[in-house]
mmCIF file of C-alpha atoms in Angstrom:
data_model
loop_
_atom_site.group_PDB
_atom_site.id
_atom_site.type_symbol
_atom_site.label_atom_id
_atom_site.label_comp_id
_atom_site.label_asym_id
_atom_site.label_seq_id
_atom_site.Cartn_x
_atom_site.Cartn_y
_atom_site.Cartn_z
ATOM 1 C CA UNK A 3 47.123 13.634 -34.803
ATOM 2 C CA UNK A 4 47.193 17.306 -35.263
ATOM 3 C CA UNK A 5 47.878 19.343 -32.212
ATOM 4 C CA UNK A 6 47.811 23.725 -32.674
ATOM 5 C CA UNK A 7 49.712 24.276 -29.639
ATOM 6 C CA UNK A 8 53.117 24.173 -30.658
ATOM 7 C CA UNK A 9 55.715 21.241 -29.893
ATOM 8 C CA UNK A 10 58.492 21.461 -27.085
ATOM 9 C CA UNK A 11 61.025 20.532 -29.719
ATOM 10 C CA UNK A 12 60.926 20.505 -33.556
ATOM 11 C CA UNK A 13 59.516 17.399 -34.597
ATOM 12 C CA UNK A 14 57.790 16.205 -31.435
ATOM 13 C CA UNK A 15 53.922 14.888 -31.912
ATOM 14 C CA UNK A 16 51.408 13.225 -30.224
ATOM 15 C CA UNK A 17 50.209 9.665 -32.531
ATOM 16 C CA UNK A 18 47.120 8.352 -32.061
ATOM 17 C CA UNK A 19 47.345 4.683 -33.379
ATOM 18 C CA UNK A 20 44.594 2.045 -33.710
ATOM 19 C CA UNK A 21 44.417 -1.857 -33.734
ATOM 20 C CA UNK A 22 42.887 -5.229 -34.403
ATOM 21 C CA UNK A 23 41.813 -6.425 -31.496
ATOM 22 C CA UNK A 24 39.236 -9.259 -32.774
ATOM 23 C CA UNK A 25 40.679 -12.160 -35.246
ATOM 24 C CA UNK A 26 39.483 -11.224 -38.885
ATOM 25 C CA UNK A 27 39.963 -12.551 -42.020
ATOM 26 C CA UNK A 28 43.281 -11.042 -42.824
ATOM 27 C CA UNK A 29 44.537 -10.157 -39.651
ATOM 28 C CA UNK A 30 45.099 -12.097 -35.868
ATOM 29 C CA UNK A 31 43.427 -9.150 -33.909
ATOM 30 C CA UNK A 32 46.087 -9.173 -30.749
ATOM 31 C CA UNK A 33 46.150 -5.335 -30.450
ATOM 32 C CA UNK A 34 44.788 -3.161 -27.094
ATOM 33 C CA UNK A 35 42.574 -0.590 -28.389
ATOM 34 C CA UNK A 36 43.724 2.738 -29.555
ATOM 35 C CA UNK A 37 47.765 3.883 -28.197
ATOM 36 C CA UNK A 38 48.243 7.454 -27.674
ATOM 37 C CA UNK A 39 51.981 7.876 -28.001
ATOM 38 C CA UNK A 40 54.199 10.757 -27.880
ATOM 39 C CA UNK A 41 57.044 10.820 -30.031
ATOM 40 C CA UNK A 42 59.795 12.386 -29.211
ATOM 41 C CA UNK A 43 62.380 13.648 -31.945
ATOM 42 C CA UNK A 44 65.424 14.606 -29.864
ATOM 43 C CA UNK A 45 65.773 10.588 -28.998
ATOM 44 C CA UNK A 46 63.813 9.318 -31.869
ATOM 45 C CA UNK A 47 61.544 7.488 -29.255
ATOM 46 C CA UNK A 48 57.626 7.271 -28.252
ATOM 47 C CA UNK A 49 56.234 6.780 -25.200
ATOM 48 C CA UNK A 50 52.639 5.675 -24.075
ATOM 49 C CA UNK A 51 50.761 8.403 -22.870
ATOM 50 C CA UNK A 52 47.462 6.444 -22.541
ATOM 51 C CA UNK A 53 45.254 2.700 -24.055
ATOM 52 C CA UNK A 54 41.686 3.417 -24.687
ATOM 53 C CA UNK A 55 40.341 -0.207 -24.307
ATOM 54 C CA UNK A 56 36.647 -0.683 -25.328
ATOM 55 C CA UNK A 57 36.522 -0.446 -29.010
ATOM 56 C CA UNK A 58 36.438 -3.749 -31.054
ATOM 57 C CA UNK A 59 39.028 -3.182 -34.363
ATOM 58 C CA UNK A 60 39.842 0.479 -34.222
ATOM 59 C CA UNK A 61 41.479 0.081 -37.999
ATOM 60 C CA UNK A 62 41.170 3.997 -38.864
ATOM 61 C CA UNK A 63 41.414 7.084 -36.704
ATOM 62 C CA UNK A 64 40.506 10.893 -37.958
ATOM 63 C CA UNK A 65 41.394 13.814 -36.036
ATOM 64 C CA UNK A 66 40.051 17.060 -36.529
ATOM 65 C CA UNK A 67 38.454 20.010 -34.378
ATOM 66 C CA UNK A 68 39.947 18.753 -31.211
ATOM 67 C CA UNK A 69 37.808 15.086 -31.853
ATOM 68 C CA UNK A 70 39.584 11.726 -32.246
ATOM 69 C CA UNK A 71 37.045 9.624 -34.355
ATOM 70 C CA UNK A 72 37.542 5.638 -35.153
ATOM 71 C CA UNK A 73 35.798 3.195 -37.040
ATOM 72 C CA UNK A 74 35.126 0.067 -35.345
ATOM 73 C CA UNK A 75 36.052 -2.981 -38.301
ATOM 74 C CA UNK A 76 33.785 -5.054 -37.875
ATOM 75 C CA UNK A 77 31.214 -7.229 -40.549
ATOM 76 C CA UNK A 78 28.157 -6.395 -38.110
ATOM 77 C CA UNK A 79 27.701 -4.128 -35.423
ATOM 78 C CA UNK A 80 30.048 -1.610 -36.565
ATOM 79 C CA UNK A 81 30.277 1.628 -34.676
ATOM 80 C CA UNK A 82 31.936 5.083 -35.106
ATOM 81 C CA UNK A 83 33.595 6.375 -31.733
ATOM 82 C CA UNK A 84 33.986 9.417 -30.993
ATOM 83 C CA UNK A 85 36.946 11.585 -28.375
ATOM 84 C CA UNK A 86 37.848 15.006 -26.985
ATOM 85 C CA UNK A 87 41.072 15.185 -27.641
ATOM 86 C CA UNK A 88 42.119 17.040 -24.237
ATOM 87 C CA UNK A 89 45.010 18.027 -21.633
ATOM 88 C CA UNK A 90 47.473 18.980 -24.511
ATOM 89 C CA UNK A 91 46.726 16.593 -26.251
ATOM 90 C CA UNK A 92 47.782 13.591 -23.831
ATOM 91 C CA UNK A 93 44.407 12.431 -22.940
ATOM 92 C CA UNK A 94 41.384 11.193 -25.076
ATOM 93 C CA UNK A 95 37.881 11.356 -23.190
ATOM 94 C CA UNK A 96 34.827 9.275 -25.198
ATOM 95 C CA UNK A 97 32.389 11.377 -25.905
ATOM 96 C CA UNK A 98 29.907 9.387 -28.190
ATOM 97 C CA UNK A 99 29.643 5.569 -30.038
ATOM 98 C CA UNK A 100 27.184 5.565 -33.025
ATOM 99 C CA UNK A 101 25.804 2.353 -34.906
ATOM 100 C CA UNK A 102 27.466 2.480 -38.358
ATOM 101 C CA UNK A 103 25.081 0.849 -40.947
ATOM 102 C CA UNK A 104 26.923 -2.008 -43.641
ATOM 103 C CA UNK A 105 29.687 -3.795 -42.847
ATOM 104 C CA UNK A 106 33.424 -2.941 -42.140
ATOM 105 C CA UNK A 107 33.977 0.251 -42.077
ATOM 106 C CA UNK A 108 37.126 0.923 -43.068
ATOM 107 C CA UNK A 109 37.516 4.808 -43.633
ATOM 108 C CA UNK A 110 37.163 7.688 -41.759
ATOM 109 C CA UNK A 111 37.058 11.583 -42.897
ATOM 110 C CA UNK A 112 36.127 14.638 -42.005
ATOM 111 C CA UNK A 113 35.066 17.620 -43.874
ATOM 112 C CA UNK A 114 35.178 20.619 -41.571
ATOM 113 C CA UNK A 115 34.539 23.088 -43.789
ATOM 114 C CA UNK A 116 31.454 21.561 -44.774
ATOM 115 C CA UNK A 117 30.682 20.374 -41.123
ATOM 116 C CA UNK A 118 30.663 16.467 -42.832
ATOM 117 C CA UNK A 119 31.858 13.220 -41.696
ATOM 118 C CA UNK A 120 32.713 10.522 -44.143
ATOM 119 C CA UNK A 121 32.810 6.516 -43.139
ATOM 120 C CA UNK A 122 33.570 4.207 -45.971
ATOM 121 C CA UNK A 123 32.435 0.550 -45.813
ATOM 122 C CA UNK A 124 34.487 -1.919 -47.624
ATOM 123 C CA UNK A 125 32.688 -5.064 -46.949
ATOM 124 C CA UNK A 126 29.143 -3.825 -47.787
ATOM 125 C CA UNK A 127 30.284 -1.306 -50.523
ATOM 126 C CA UNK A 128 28.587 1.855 -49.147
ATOM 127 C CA UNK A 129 29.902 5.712 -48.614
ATOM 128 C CA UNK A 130 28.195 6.952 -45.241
ATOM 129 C CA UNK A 131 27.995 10.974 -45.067
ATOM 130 C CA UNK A 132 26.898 12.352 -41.246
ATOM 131 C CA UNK A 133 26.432 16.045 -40.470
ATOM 132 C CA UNK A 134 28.126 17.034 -37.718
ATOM 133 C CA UNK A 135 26.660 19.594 -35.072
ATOM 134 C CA UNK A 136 28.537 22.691 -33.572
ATOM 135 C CA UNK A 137 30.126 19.640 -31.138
ATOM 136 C CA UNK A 138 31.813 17.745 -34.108
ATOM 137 C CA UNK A 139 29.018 15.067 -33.295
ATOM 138 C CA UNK A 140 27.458 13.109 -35.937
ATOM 139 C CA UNK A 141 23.613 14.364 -35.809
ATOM 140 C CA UNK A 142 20.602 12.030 -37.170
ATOM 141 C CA UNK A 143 20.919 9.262 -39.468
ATOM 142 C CA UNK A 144 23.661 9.157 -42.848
ATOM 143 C CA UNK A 145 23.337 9.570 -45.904
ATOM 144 C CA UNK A 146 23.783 6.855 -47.380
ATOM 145 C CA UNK A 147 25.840 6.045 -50.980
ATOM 146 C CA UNK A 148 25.548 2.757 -52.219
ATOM 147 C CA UNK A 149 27.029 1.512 -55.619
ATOM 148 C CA UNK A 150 26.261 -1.312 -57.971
ATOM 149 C CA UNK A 151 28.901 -3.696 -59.920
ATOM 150 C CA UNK A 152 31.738 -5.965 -59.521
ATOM 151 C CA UNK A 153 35.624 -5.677 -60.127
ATOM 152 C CA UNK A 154 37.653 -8.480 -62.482
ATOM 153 C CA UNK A 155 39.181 -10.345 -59.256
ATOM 154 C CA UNK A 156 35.638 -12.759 -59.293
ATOM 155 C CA UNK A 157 37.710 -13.724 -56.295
ATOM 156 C CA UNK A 158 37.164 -10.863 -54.004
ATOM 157 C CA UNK A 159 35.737 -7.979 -56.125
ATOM 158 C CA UNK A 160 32.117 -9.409 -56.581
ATOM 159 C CA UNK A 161 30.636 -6.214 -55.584
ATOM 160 C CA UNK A 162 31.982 -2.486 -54.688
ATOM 161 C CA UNK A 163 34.453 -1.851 -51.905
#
């Protein structure tokens, strides 16, 4: 997770690091929610700084603009989560949840530049684009890319992921 102000001690950082926390497919889904560690570089050790519990299979995390934003991995009911990233970055406050159209997101990015958010949905094939507002909040529905065709694994490519 990118932090401006500057590090104690070369090669300290803040991590933010998300989990499974529902059984899927091709994983057990023990985890907590999303970890905010600190790492430390001068011991080569991390330690918990805080668990946000709540969101259901917080597979991919994006930081950017002092936001924390997570995909919830799910086949239905998917959401995109959004944080202030806040107190030095040791603390991450929700700030929104969204309904995510298709089906397990797995891929978040952001665009700042072009004030953009990008969610990616492997199970139902589609590329989501939100504009954000002067917040770094999604604002009205996506756009939505969806693609046509299947892969040569009949297996598990019979459409676009």
């Amino acid at each position: 997770m990118h932090n401006d102000t500057p590090s104690p001690a070369p090669g300290d950082c803040v991590l933010a690091v998300g989990t499974y926390t529902q059984a899927m497919p091709h994983v057990q889904g023990r985890g907590l929610g999303i970890h905010l560690l600190a790492f430390e570089a001068a011991t080569a050790s991390f330690r918990s700084l805080q668990v946000v519990s709540g969101p259901i299979n917080p597979s991919y995390l994006c930081a950017a603009a002092g936001r924390l934003y997570s995909v919830s991995e799910q086949e239905r009911d998917a959401t995109l989560d959004i944080y202030a990233i806040e107190a030095g970055a040791t603390v991450l406050r929700p700030i929104g949840q969204i309904a995510t159209p298709g089906a397990a997101p797995c891929h978040i990015s952001v665009n700042l530049v072009a004030r953009q958010l990008y969610v990616s949905n492997y199970g139902s094939g589609e590329l989501l684009c939100y504009a954000l507002d002067a917040e770094g909040l999604p604002r009205g529905a996506p756009q939505v890319i969806a693609r046509r065709g299947a892969g040569p694994r009949a297996d598990r490519q019979e459409g676009p992921h």
